[in-house]
C-alpha atoms as an extended CHARMM CRD file, in Angstrom:
* protein
*
        69  EXT
         1         1  MET       CA            -13.5400000000      -17.2330000000      -23.9160000000  PROA      1               0.0000000000
         2         2  LYS       CA            -16.8520000000      -17.4810000000      -22.7660000000  PROA      2               0.0000000000
         3         3  GLN       CA            -17.9130000000      -16.1110000000      -19.3730000000  PROA      3               0.0000000000
         4         4  ARG       CA            -18.0540000000      -18.9940000000      -17.8820000000  PROA      4               0.0000000000
         5         5  ASN       CA            -14.4770000000      -19.9780000000      -17.9180000000  PROA      5               0.0000000000
         6         6  ARG       CA            -13.7760000000      -16.5380000000      -17.2170000000  PROA      6               0.0000000000
         7         7  LYS       CA            -15.0360000000      -17.3770000000      -13.8690000000  PROA      7               0.0000000000
         8         8  LEU       CA            -13.7730000000      -20.2820000000      -13.2560000000  PROA      8               0.0000000000
         9         9  ILE       CA            -10.3140000000      -18.6610000000      -13.9390000000  PROA      9               0.0000000000
        10        10  GLY       CA            -11.1930000000      -15.3550000000      -12.5930000000  PROA      10              0.0000000000
        11        11  ILE       CA            -12.2230000000      -16.5680000000       -9.1190000000  PROA      11              0.0000000000
        12        12  PRO       CA             -9.1790000000      -18.4230000000       -7.5270000000  PROA      12              0.0000000000
        13        13  VAL       CA             -6.6650000000      -15.4090000000       -9.3330000000  PROA      13              0.0000000000
        14        14  LEU       CA             -8.7840000000      -13.3440000000       -6.7930000000  PROA      14              0.0000000000
        15        15  VAL       CA             -8.4750000000      -15.2900000000       -4.2160000000  PROA      15              0.0000000000
        16        16  ALA       CA             -4.5810000000      -15.6260000000       -4.9110000000  PROA      16              0.0000000000
        17        17  SER       CA             -4.3170000000      -11.8140000000       -5.2100000000  PROA      17              0.0000000000
        18        18  ILE       CA             -5.5410000000      -11.1540000000       -2.1840000000  PROA      18              0.0000000000
        19        19  ILE       CA             -3.9970000000      -13.4900000000       -0.4640000000  PROA      19              0.0000000000
        20        20  ALA       CA             -0.7320000000      -12.1400000000       -1.7850000000  PROA      20              0.0000000000
        21        21  TRP       CA             -1.5590000000       -8.6340000000       -0.8720000000  PROA      21              0.0000000000
        22        22  CYS       CA             -2.2060000000       -9.7230000000        2.5320000000  PROA      22              0.0000000000
        23        23  PHE       CA              1.5840000000      -11.1660000000        2.7860000000  PROA      23              0.0000000000
        24        24  VAL       CA              2.8600000000       -8.0600000000        0.8430000000  PROA      24              0.0000000000
        25        25  ALA       CA              0.8020000000       -5.4620000000        3.2010000000  PROA      25              0.0000000000
        26        26  THR       CA              2.1350000000       -7.7120000000        6.1850000000  PROA      26              0.0000000000
        27        27  ALA       CA              6.0700000000       -7.6090000000        5.3230000000  PROA      27              0.0000000000
        28        28  ILE       CA              5.8250000000       -3.7160000000        4.7980000000  PROA      28              0.0000000000
        29        29  TYR       CA              3.8030000000       -3.5650000000        8.0500000000  PROA      29              0.0000000000
        30        30  LEU       CA              6.5480000000       -5.2650000000        9.5950000000  PROA      30              0.0000000000
        31        31  LEU       CA              9.4970000000       -3.3660000000        7.9000000000  PROA      31              0.0000000000
        32        32  LEU       CA              8.0560000000        0.2630000000        9.8350000000  PROA      32              0.0000000000
        33        33  PRO       CA              9.6640000000        1.7450000000       12.4620000000  PROA      33              0.0000000000
        34        34  GLU       CA              8.6970000000        0.9080000000       16.1350000000  PROA      34              0.0000000000
        35        35  GLY       CA              6.9290000000        4.5230000000       17.8330000000  PROA      35              0.0000000000
        36        36  LEU       CA              5.0720000000        5.6340000000       15.0320000000  PROA      36              0.0000000000
        37        37  PRO       CA              2.0630000000        7.6480000000       15.8160000000  PROA      37              0.0000000000
        38        38  GLY       CA             -1.5250000000        6.4410000000       15.4730000000  PROA      38              0.0000000000
        39        39  LEU       CA             -2.5400000000        8.5220000000       12.5410000000  PROA      39              0.0000000000
        40        40  VAL       CA              0.0190000000        7.1970000000       10.4050000000  PROA      40              0.0000000000
        41        41  LEU       CA             -0.2850000000        4.0580000000       11.3180000000  PROA      41              0.0000000000
        42        42  ILE       CA             -3.9370000000        3.6760000000        9.9750000000  PROA      42              0.0000000000
        43        43  ALA       CA             -3.5910000000        5.7240000000        7.0250000000  PROA      43              0.0000000000
        44        44  PHE       CA             -1.0000000000        2.8470000000        6.7050000000  PROA      44              0.0000000000
        45        45  PHE       CA             -3.7260000000        0.3620000000        6.9660000000  PROA      45              0.0000000000
        46        46  ILE       CA             -6.2150000000        2.5790000000        5.0170000000  PROA      46              0.0000000000
        47        47  VAL       CA             -4.3080000000        2.1680000000        2.2290000000  PROA      47              0.0000000000
        48        48  ALA       CA             -3.5350000000       -1.0470000000        3.0540000000  PROA      48              0.0000000000
        49        49  GLY       CA             -6.8440000000       -2.6980000000        2.9730000000  PROA      49              0.0000000000
        50        50  MET       CA             -7.8550000000       -1.0360000000        0.1540000000  PROA      50              0.0000000000
        51        51  GLY       CA             -4.6380000000       -1.7720000000       -1.7460000000  PROA      51              0.0000000000
        52        52  TRP       CA             -6.5260000000       -4.9520000000       -3.3520000000  PROA      52              0.0000000000
        53        53  LEU       CA             -9.3330000000       -3.0360000000       -4.6690000000  PROA      53              0.0000000000
        54        54  LEU       CA             -7.6660000000       -2.5480000000       -7.8480000000  PROA      54              0.0000000000
        55        55  PRO       CA             -6.3070000000       -5.7530000000       -8.4450000000  PROA      55              0.0000000000
        56        56  ALA       CA             -9.9820000000       -6.9650000000       -7.5290000000  PROA      56              0.0000000000
        57        57  MET       CA            -12.0350000000       -4.7070000000       -9.5740000000  PROA      57              0.0000000000
        58        58  LEU       CA             -9.7550000000       -5.5210000000      -12.6390000000  PROA      58              0.0000000000
        59        59  THR       CA            -10.4850000000       -8.9140000000      -12.1360000000  PROA      59              0.0000000000
        60        60  ILE       CA            -14.0880000000       -9.0830000000      -11.4490000000  PROA      60              0.0000000000
        61        61  GLY       CA            -14.6050000000       -6.6060000000      -14.5430000000  PROA      61              0.0000000000
        62        62  TRP       CA            -12.7980000000       -9.2030000000      -16.7120000000  PROA      62              0.0000000000
        63        63  MET       CA            -14.4050000000      -12.0370000000      -15.4600000000  PROA      63              0.0000000000
        64        64  SER       CA            -18.3110000000      -10.2820000000      -16.3170000000  PROA      64              0.0000000000
        65        65  LYS       CA            -17.5730000000       -9.1280000000      -19.4340000000  PROA      65              0.0000000000
        66        66  PRO       CA            -20.7640000000      -10.7460000000      -21.5860000000  PROA      66              0.0000000000
        67        67  ASP       CA            -19.5400000000      -13.4030000000      -24.1320000000  PROA      67              0.0000000000
        68        68  LYS       CA            -19.4910000000      -11.9990000000      -27.5400000000  PROA      68              0.0000000000
        69        69  PHE       CA            -21.1380000000      -14.3690000000      -29.9580000000  PROA      69              0.0000000000
């Protein structure tokens, strides 16, 4: 598959995965009990904020592979 086609596929996949991760992180946040200490919430938001990075790195790595001749 050419790099151009991988980018054409990868961009919508990347956007969709970030949107899906937002829904998942929000759903998990809504399941947390009320009255948690601020540091626990900060830790949750750090993990939730970085949770989309691994799928994004894998997708971008796949998109940027050079073409095979």
